[in-house]
mmCIF file of C-alpha atoms and ligand atoms in Angstrom:
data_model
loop_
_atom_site.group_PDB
_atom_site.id
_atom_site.type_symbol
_atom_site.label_atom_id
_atom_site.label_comp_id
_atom_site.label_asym_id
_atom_site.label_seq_id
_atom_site.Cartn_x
_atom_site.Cartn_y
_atom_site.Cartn_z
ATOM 1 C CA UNK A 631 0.000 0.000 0.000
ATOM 2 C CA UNK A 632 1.612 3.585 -1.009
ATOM 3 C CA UNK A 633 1.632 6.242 1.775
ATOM 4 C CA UNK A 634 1.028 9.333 1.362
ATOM 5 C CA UNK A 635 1.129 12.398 3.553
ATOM 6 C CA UNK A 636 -1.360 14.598 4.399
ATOM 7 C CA UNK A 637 -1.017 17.627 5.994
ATOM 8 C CA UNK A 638 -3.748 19.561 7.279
ATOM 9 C CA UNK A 639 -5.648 15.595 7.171
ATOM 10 C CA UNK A 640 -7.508 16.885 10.102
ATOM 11 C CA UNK A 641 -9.120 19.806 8.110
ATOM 12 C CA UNK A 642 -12.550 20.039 6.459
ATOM 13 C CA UNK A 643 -10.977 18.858 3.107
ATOM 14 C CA UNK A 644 -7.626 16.814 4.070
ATOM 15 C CA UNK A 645 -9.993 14.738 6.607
ATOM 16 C CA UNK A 646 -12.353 13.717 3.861
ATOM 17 C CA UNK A 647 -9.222 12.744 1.713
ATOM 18 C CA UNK A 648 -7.784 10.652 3.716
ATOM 19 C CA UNK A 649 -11.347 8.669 4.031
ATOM 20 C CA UNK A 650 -10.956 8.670 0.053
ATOM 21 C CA UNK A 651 -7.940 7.571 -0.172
ATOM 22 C CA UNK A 652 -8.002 4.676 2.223
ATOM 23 C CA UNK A 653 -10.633 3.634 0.175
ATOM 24 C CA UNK A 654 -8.942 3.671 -2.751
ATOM 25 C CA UNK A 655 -6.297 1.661 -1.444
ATOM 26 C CA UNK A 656 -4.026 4.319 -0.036
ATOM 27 C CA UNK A 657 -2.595 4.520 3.440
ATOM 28 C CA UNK A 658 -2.745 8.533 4.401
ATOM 29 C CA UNK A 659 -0.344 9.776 7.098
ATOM 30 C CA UNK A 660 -1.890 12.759 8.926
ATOM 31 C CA UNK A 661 0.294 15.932 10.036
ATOM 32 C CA UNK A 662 -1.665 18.252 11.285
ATOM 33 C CA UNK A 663 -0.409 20.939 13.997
ATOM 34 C CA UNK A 664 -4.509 20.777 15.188
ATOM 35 C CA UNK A 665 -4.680 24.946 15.483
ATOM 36 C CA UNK A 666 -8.031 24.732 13.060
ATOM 37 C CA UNK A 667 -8.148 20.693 12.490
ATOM 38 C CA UNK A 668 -9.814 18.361 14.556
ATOM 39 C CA UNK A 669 -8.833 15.310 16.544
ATOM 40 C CA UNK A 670 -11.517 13.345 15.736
ATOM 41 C CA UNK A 671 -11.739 13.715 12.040
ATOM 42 C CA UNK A 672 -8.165 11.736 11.809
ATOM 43 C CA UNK A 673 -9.414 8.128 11.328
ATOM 44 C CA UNK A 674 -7.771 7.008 8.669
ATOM 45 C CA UNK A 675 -4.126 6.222 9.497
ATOM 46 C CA UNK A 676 -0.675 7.104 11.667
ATOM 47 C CA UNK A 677 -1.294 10.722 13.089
ATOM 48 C CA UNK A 678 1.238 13.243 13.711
ATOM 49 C CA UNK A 679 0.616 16.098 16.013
ATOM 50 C CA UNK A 680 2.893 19.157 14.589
ATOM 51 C CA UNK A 681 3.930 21.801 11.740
ATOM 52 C CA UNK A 682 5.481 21.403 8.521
ATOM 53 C CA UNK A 683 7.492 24.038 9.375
ATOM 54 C CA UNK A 684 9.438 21.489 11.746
ATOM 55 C CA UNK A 685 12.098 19.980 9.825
ATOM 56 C CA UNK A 686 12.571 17.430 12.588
ATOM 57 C CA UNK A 687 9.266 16.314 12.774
ATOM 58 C CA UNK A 688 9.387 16.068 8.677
ATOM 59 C CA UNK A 689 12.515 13.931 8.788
ATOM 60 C CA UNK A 690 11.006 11.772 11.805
ATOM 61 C CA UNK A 691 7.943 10.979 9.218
ATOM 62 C CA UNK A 692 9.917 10.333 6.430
ATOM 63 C CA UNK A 693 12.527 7.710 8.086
ATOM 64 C CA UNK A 694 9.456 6.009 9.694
ATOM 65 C CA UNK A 695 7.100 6.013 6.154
ATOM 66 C CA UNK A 696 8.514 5.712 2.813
ATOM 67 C CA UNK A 697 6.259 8.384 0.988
ATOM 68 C CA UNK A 698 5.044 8.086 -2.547
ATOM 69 C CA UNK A 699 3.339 11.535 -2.572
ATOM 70 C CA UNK A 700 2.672 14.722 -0.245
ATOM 71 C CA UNK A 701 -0.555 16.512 -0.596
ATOM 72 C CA UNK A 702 -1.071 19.912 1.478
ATOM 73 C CA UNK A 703 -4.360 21.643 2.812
ATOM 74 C CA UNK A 704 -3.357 23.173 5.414
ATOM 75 C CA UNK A 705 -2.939 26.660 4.697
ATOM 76 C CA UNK A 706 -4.937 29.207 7.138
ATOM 77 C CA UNK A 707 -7.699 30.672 4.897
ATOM 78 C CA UNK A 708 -9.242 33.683 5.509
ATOM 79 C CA UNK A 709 -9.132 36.061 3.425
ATOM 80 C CA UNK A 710 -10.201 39.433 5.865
ATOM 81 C CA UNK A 711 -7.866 37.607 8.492
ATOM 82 C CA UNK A 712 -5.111 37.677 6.063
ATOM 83 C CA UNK A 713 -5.562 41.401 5.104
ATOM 84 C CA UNK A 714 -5.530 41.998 8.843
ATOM 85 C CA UNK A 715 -2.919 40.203 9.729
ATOM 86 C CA UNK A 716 -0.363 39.096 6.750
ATOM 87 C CA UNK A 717 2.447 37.791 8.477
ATOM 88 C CA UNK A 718 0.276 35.022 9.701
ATOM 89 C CA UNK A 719 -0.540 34.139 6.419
ATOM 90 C CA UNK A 720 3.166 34.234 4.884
ATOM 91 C CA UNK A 721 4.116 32.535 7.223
ATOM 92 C CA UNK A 722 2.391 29.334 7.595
ATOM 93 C CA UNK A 723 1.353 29.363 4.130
ATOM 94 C CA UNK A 724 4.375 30.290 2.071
ATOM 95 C CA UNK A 725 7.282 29.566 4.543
ATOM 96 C CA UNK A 726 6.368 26.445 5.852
ATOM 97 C CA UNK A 727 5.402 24.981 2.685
ATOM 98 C CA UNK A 728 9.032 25.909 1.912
ATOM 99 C CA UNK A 729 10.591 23.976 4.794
ATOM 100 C CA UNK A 730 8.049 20.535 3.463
ATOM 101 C CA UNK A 731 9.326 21.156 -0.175
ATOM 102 C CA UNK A 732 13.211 21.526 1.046
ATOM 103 C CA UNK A 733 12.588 18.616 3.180
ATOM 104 C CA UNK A 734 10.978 16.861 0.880
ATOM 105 C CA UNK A 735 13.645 17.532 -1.871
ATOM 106 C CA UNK A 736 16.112 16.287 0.669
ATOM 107 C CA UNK A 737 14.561 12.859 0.897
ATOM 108 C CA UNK A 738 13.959 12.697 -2.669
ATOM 109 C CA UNK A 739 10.466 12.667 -2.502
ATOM 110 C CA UNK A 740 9.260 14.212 -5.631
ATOM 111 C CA UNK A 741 5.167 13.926 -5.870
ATOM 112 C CA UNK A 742 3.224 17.164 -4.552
ATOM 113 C CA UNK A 743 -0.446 18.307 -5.096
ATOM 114 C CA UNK A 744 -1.382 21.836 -3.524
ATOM 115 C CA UNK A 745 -4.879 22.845 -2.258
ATOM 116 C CA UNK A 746 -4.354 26.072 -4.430
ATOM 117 C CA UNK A 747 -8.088 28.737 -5.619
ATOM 118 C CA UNK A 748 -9.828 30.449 -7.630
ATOM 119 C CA UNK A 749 -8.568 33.697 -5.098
ATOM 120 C CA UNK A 750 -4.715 33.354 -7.265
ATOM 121 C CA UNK A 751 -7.296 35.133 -10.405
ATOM 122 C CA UNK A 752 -8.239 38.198 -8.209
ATOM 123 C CA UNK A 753 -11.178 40.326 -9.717
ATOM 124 C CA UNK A 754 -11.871 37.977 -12.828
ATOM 125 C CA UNK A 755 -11.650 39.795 -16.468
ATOM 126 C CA UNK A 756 -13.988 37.175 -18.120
ATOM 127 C CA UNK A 757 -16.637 34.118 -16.795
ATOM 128 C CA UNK A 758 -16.099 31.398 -16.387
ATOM 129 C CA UNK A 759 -12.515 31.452 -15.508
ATOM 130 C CA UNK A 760 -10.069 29.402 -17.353
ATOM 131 C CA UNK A 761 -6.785 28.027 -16.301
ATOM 132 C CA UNK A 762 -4.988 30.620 -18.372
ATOM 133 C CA UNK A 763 -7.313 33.750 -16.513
ATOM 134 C CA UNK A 764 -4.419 36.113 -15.753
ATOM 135 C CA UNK A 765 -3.451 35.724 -12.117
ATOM 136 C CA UNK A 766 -3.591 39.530 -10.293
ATOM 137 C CA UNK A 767 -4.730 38.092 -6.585
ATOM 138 C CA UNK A 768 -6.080 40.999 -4.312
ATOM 139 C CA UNK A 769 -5.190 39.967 -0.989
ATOM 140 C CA UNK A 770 -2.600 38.324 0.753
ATOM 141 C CA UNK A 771 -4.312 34.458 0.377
ATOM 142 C CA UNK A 772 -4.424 34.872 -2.570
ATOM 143 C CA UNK A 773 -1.416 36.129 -3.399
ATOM 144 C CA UNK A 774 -0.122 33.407 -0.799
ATOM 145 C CA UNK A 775 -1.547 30.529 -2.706
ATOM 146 C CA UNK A 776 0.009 32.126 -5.631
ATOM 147 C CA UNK A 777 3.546 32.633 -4.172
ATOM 148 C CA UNK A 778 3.048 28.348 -3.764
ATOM 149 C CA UNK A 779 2.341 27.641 -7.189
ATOM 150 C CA UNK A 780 5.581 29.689 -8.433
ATOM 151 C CA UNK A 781 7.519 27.579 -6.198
ATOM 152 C CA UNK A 782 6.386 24.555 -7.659
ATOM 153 C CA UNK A 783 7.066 25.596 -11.036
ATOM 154 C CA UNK A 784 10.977 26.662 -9.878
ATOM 155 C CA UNK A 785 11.090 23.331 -8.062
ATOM 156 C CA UNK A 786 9.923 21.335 -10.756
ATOM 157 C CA UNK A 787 12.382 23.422 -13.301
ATOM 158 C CA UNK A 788 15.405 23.095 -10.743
ATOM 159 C CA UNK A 789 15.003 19.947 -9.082
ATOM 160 C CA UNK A 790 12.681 17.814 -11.294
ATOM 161 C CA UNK A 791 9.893 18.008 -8.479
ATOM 162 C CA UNK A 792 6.290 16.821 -10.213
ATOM 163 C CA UNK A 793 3.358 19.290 -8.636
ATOM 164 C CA UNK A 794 -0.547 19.285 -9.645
ATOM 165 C CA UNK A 795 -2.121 22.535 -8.068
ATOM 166 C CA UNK A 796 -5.514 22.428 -7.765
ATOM 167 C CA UNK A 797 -7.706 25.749 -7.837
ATOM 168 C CA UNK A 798 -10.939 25.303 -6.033
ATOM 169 C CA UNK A 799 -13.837 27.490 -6.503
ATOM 170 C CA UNK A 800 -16.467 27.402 -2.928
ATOM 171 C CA UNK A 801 -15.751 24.296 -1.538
ATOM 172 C CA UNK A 802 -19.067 23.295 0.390
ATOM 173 C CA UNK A 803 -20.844 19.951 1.520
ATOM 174 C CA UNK A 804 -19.975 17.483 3.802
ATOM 175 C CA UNK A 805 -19.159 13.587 3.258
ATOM 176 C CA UNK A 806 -22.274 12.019 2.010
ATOM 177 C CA UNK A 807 -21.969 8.954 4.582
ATOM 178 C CA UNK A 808 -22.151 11.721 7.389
ATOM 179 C CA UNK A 809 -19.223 11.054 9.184
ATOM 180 C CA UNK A 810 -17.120 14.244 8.202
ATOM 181 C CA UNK A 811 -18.420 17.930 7.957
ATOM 182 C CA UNK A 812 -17.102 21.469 8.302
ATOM 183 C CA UNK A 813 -16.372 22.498 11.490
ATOM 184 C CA UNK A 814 -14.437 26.244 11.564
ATOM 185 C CA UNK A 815 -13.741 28.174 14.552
ATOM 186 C CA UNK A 816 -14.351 31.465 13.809
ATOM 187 C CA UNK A 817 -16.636 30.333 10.856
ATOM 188 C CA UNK A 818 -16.996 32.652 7.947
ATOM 189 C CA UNK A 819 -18.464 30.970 5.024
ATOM 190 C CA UNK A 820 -21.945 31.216 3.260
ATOM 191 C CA UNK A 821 -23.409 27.508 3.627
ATOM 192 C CA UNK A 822 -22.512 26.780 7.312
ATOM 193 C CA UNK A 823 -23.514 30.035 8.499
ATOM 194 C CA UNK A 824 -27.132 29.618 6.729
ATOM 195 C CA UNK A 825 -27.685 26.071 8.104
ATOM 196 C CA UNK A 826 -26.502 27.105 11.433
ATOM 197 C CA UNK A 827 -29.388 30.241 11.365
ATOM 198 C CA UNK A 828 -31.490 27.119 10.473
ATOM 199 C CA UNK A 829 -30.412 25.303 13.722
ATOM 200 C CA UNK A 830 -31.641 28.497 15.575
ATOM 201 C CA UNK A 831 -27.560 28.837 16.693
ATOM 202 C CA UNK A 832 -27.694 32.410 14.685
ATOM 203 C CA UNK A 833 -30.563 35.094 14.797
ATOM 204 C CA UNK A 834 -30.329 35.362 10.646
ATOM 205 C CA UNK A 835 -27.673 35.340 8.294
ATOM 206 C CA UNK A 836 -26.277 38.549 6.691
ATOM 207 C CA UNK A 837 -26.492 39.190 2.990
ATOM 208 C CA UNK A 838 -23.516 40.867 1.978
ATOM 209 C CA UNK A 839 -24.955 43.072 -0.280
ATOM 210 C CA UNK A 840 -27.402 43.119 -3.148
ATOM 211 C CA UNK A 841 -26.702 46.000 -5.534
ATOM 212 C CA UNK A 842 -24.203 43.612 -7.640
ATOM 213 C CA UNK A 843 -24.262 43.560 -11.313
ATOM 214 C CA UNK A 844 -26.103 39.758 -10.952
ATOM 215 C CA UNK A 845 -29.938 38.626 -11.708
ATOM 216 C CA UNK A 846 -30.588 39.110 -8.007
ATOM 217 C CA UNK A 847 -28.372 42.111 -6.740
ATOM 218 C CA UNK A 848 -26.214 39.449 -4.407
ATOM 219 C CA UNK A 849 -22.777 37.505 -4.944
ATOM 220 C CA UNK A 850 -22.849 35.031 -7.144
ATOM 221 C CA UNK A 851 -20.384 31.490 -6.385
ATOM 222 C CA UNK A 852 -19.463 28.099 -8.020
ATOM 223 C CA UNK A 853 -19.543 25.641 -5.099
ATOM 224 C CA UNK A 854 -18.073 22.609 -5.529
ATOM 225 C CA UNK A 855 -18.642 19.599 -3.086
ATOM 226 C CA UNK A 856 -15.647 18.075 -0.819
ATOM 227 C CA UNK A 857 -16.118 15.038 -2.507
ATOM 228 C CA UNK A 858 -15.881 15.625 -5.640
ATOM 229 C CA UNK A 859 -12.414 17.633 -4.954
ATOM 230 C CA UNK A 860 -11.259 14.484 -3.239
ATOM 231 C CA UNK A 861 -11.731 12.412 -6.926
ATOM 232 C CA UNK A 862 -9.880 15.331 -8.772
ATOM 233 C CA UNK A 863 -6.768 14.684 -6.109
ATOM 234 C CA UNK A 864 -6.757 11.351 -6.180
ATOM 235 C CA UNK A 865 -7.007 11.508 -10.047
ATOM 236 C CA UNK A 866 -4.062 14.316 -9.628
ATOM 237 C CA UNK A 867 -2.328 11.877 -7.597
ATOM 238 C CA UNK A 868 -2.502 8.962 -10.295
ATOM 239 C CA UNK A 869 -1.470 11.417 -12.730
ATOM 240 C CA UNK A 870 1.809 11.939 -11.135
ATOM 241 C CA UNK A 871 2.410 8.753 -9.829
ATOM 242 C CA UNK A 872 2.435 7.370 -13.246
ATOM 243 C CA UNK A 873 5.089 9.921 -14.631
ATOM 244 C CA UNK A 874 2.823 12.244 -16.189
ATOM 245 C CA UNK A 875 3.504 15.951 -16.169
ATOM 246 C CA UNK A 876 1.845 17.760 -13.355
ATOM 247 C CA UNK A 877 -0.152 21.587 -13.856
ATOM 248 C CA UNK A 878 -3.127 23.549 -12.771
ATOM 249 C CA UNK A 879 -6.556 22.824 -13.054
ATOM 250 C CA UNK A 880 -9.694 24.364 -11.840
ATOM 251 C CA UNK A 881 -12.081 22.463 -9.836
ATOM 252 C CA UNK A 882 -15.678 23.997 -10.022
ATOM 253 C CA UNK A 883 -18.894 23.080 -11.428
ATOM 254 C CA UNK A 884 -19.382 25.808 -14.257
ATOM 255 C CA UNK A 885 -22.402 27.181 -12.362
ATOM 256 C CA UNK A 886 -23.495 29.708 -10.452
ATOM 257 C CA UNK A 887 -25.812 30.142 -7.543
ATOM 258 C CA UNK A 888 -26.199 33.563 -5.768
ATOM 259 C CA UNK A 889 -26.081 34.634 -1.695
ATOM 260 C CA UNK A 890 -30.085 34.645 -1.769
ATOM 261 C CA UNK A 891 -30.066 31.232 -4.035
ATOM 262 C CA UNK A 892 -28.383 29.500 -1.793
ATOM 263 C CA UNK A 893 -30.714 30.877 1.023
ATOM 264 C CA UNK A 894 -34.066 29.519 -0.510
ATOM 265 C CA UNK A 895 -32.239 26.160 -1.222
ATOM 266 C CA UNK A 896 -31.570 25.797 2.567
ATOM 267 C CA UNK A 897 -34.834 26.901 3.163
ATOM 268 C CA UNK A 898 -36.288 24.207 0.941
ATOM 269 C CA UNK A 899 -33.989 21.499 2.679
ATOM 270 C CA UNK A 900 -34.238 21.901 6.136
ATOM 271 C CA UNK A 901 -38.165 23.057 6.413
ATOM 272 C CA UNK A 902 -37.230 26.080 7.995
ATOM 273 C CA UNK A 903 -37.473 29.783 7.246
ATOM 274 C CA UNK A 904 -34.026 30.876 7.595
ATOM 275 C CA UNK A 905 -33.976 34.907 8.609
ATOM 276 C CA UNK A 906 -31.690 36.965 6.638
ATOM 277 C CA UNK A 907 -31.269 40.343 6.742
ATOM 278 C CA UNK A 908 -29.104 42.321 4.204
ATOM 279 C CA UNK A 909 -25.692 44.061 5.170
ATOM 280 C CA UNK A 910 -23.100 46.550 3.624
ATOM 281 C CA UNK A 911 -20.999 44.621 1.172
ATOM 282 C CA UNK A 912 -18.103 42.848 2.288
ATOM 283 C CA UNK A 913 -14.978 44.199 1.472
ATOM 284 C CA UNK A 914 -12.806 42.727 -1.442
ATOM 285 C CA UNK A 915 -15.627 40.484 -2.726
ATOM 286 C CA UNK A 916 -16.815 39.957 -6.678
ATOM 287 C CA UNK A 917 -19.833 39.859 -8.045
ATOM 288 C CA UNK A 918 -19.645 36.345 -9.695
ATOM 289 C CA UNK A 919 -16.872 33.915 -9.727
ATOM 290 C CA UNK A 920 -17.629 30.453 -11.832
ATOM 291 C CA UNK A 921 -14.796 28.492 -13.240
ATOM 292 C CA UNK A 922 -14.337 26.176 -16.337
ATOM 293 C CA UNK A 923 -13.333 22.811 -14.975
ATOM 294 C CA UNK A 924 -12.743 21.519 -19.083
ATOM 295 C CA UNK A 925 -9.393 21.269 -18.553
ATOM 296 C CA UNK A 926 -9.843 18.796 -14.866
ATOM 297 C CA UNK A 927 -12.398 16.484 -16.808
ATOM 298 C CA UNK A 928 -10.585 16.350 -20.358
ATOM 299 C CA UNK A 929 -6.723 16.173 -18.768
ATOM 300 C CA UNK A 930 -7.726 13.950 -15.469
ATOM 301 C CA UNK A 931 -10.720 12.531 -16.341
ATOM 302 C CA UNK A 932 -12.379 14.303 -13.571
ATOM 303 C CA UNK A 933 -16.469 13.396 -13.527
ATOM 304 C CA UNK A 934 -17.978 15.481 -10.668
ATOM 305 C CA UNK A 935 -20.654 13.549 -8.618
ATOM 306 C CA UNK A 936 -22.632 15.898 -6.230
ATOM 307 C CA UNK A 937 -22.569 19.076 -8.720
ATOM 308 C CA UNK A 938 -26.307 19.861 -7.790
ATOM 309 C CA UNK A 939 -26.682 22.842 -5.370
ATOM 310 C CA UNK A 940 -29.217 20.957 -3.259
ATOM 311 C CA UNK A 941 -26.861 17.705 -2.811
ATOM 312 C CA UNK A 942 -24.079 20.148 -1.693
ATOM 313 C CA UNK A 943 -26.544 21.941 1.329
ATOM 314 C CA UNK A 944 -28.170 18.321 1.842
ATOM 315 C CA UNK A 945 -25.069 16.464 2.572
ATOM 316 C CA UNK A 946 -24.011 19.791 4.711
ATOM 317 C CA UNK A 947 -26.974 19.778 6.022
ATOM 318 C CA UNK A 948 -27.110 16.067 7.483
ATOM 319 C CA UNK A 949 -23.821 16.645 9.016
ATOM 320 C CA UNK A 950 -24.454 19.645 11.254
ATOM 321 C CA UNK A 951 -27.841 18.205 12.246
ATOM 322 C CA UNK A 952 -26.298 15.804 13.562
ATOM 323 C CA UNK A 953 -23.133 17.822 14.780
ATOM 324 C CA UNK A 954 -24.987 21.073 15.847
ATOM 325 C CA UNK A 955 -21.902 21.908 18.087
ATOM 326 C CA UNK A 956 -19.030 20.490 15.743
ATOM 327 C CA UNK A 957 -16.614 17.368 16.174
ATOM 328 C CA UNK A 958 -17.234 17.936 20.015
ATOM 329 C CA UNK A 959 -20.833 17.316 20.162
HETATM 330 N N1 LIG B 898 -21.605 35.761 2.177
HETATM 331 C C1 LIG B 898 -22.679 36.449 2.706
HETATM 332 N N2 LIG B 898 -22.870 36.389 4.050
HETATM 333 C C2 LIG B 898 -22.051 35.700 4.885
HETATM 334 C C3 LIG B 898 -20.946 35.017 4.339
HETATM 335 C C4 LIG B 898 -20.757 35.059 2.974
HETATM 336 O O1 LIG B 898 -23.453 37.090 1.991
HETATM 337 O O2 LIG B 898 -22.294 35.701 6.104
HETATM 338 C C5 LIG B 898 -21.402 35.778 0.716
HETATM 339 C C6 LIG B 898 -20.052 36.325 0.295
HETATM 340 O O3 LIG B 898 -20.148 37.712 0.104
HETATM 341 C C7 LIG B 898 -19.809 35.555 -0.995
HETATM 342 C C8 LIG B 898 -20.536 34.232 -0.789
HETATM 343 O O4 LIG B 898 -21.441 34.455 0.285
HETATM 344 O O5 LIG B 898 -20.416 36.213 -2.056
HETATM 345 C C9 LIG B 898 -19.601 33.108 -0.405
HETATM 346 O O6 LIG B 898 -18.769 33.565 0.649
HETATM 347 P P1 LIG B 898 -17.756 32.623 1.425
HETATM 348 O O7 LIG B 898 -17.159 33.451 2.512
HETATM 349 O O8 LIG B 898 -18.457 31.364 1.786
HETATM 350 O O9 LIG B 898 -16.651 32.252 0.340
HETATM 351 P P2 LIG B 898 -15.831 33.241 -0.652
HETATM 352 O O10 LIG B 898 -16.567 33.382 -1.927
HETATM 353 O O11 LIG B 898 -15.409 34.447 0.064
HETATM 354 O O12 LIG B 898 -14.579 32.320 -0.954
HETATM 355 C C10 LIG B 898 -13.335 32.878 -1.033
HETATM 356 C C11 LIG B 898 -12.657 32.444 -2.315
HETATM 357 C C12 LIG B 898 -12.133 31.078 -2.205
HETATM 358 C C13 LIG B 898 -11.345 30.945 -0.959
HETATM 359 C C14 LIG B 898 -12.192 31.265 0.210
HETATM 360 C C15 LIG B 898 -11.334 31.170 1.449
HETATM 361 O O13 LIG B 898 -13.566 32.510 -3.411
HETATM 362 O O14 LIG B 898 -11.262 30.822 -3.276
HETATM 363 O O15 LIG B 898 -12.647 32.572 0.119
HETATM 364 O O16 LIG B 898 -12.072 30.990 2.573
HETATM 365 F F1 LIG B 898 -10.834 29.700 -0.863
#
């Protein structure tokens, strides 16, 4: 069985991996330093408490596990935060990366696929956005996940290093078997927020907004289900394991559902009126951002599963009904 290394495995997204790739007949190694992951979503395999920003820690992994291929989602990710506070954000998500790709160069392991997003385009020119969508980010994620994919491309020109980085659009939904969900202290993102106004844990959720340029006046987003991410890495993974070139795809459905869309859904799909009230826009936000996945389905053979809107608040949905106070409850 080939191991491969997650770090940030006890994240929303590196958690659900590692239940996909166990499945598909890979043994994931978790590193997580646990600052936003959670305990209790590592399941899967050997678990390592710690940063990849500790070469010691790296080395200790690597002598115990011979590694086939490192994947990485565990960069801090939000994007006010990271306006607020850069040096947080260059830090763990551009220098430590550094210290796993030195380390990782070191040991001659050679296989990497990044977590990278749709925030590396900035305000987008033209929709959907394609792969080759110039990349002007407009905040410090963004330009953090972008600082990552140059270093892969030097690495991969200087040391041979092979590197898929994969943009996601809104990742939303939870694993459809319930087990896994998202779970973010502080959270900030559209679909938990509505579905925890639905539990009665908010008074109503804000709109941010609706004077936009879209059909409704609110924010228009591609969300794209955990799940089907997981298939695009494991396909990434394949890809590289069999000597292919790596690149950069998007991963995103091609569709776009709005702030007030997205509202009505949940309404629909937990019974419950969920109060909203509408706010001053949020700073640093587009109108619409939907990508073209072509590239994903025609280079990796990527076939997402749980496109539909409604699947993607359902599955959500089951998972915080029955986890209305996170991994602890
Ligand atoms: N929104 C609201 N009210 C809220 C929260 C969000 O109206 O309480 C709106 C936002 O304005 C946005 C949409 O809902 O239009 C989705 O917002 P999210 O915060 O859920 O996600 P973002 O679109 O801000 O996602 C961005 C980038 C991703 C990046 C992510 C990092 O598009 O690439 O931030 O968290 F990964």
């Amino acid at each position: 069985m080939r191991n491969i290394l997650v770090v940030g495995g006890a994240g929303y997204i590196g958690s659900y991996m590692c239940k996909y790739l166990s499945k598909n007949g890979y043994q994931p190694i978790v590193l997580d330093s646990l600052v936003y992951g959670h305990r209790e979503a590592v399941k899967w395999g050997p678990f390592f408490e710690g940063s990849m920003s500790s070469r010691e820690l790296l080395n200790q992994i690597f002598s115990t596990y011979p590694i086939s291929a490192v994947m990485h989602f565990a960069a801090f990710c939000y994007v006010g935060e990271s306006v607020t506070e850069p040096a947080k954000y260059y830090r763990n998500n551009v220098s430590s990366p550094l210290t796993l790709l030195e380390t990782m160069q070191e040991q001659n392991i050679n296989n990497f696929i990044f977590s990278s997003s749709c925030a590396t385009y900035g305000e987008p020119l033209e929709i959907p956005i394609s792969e080759t969508h110039p990349q002007h980010p407009i905040n410090p994620y963004g330009r953090t996940k972008l600082m990552v994919e140059q270093m892969l491309a030097d690495f991969g020109n200087a040391y041979g290093l092979k590197s898929v980085s994969l943009r996601y659009f809104n990742a939303a939904g939870a694993d459809p078997d319930g087990e896994l969900g998202e779970d973010h202290h502080p959270e900030t993102h559209l679909i938990p927020l509505v579905l925890q106004t639905a539990l009665g844990q908010r008074e109503s959720v804000s709109i941010f907004g609706d004077d936009y340029p879209t059909k409704d006046g609110t924010c228009v987003r591609d969300y794209i289900h955990i799940a089907d991410l997981a298939q695009a890495h494991l396909l990434a993974l394949e890809r590289v394991l069999d000597g292919m070139p790596g690149g950069q795809y998007n991963l995103g459905n091609g569709e776009g559902h709005s702030v007030k869309e997205v509202i009505e859904t949940a309404d629909r799909i937990t019974g419950r009126a969920i109060p909203s009230k509408v706010t001053p826009r949020r700073a640093g936000d587009p109108a619409v951002l939907i990508g073209s996945s072509q590239k994903a389905m025609s280079e990796l053979g990527w076939k997402p599963a749980f496109a539909a809107l409604e699947t993607i608040i359902e599955t959500a949905w089951n998972w915080h009904k029955k986890h209305p106070g996170g991994y602890k409850s």
